[in-house]
CSV table of C-alpha atoms in Angstrom, one decimal:
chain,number,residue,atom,x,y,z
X,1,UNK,CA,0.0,0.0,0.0
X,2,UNK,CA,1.9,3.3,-1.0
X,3,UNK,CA,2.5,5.5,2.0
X,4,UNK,CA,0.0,9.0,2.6
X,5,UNK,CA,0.7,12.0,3.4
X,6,UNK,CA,0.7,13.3,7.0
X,7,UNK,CA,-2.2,15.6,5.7
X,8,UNK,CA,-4.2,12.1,4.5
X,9,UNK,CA,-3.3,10.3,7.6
X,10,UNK,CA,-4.8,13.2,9.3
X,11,UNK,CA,-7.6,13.3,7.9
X,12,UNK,CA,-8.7,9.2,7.7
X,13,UNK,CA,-7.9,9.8,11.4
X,14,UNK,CA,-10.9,12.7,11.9
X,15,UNK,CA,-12.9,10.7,9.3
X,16,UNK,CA,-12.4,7.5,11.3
X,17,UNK,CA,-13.7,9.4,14.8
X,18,UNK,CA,-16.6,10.6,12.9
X,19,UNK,CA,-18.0,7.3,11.3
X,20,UNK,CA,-20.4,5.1,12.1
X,21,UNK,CA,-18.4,2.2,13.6
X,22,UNK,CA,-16.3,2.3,16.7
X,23,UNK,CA,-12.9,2.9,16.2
X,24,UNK,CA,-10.4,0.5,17.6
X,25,UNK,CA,-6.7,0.8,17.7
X,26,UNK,CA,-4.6,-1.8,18.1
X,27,UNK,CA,-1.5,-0.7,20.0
X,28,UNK,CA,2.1,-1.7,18.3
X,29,UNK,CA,5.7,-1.0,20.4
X,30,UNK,CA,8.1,-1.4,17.4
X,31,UNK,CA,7.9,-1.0,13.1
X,32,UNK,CA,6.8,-5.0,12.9
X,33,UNK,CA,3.9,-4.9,15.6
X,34,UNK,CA,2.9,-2.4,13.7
X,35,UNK,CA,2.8,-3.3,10.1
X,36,UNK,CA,1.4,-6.5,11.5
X,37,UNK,CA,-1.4,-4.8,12.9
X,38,UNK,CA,-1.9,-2.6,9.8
X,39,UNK,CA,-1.3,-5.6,7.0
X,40,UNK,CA,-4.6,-7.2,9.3
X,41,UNK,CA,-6.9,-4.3,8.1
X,42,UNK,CA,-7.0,-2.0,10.7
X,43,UNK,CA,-7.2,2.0,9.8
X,44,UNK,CA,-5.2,3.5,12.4
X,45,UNK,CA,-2.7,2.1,14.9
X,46,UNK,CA,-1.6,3.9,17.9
X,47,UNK,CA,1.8,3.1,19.9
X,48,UNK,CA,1.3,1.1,23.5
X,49,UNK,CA,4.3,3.5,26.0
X,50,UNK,CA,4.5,0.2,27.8
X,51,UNK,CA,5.1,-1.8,25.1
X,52,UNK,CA,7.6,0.7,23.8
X,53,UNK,CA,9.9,1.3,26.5
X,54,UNK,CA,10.1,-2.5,27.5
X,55,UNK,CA,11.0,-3.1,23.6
X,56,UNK,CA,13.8,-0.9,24.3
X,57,UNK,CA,14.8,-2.2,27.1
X,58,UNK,CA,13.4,0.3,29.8
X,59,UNK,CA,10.6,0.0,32.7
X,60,UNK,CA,7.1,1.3,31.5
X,61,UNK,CA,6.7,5.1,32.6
X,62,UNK,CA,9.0,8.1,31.9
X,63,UNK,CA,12.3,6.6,32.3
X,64,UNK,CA,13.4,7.4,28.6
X,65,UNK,CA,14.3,10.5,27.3
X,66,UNK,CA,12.6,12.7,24.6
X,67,UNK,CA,14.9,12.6,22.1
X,68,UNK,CA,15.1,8.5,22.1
X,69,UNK,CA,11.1,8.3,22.5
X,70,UNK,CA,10.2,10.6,19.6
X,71,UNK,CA,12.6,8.9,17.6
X,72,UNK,CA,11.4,5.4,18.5
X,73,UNK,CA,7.5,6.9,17.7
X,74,UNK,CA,9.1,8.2,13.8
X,75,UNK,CA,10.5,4.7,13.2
X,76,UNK,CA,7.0,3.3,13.0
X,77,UNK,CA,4.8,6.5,11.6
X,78,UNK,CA,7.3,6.2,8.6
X,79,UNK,CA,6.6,2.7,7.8
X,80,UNK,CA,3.0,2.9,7.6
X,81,UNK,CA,0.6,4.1,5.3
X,82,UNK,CA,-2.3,4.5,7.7
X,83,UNK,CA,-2.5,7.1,10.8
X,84,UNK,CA,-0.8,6.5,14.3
X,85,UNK,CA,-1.5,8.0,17.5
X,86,UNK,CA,1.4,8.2,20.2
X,87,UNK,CA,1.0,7.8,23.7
X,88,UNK,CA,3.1,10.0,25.4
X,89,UNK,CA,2.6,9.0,28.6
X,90,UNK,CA,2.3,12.0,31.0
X,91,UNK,CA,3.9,14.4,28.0
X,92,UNK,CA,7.6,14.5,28.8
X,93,UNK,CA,7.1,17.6,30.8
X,94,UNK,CA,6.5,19.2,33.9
X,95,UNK,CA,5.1,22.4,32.3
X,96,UNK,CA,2.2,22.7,29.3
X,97,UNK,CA,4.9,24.9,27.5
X,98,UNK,CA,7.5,21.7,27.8
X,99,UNK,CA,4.6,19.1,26.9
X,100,UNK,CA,4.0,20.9,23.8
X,101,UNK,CA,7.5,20.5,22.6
X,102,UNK,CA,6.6,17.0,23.1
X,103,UNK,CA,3.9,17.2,21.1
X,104,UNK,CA,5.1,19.1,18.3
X,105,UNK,CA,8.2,17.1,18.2
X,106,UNK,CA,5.9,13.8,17.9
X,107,UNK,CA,4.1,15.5,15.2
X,108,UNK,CA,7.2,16.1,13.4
X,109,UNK,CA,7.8,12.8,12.8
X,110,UNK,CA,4.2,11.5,10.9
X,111,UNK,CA,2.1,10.6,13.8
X,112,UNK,CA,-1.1,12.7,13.7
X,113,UNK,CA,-2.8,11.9,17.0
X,114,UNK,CA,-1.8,12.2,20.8
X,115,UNK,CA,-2.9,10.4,23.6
């Protein structure tokens, strides 16, 4: 399936909260969880923290830097051609101003939803 842009991921991802059936994403940790989940027909995918930081070796909860998450979260929005939501945990941030880096950094790298 040829990859979308962020723009089309974006907007199957409104679309999807606005149809008529409920909207379940499964929740991948790493590029192959989440291809698998997508190759099974599911529209959107979001990212399991949990699953993420034990994948890379660290205890669930905000133990892992920024930099590493963010760039753990743009490894799998650039393999996929549908839309993924990140979960970033509690935001990286103590402040909203330093939880919006967070968020704009996730952003940066395809994902089109927060949670």
């Amino acid at each position: 399936m040829p990859l979308k842009s962020q723009k089309e991921k974006a907007e199957d991802f409104r679309a999807l909260h606005h149809g008529r059936r409920i909207l379940i994403l499964p929740n991948g940790w790493d590029v192959p969880s989440a291809r698998l989940f997508e190759d099974a027909g599911f529209p959107a995918i979001a990212t399991s923290s949990a699953g993420m930081l034990v994948s890379l070796g660290y205890p669930d909860g905000e133990v892992i830097g920024r930099t590493e998450f963010v760039s753990a979260v743009g490894r799998i929005a650039r393999v996929l051609s549908v839309p993924l939501s990140a979960d970033v945990v509690a935001g990286f941030g103590k402040t909203t101003k330093e939880v919006l880096v967070t968020v704009k950094a996730i952003l940066k790298t395809g994902a089109v939803g927060i949670n």
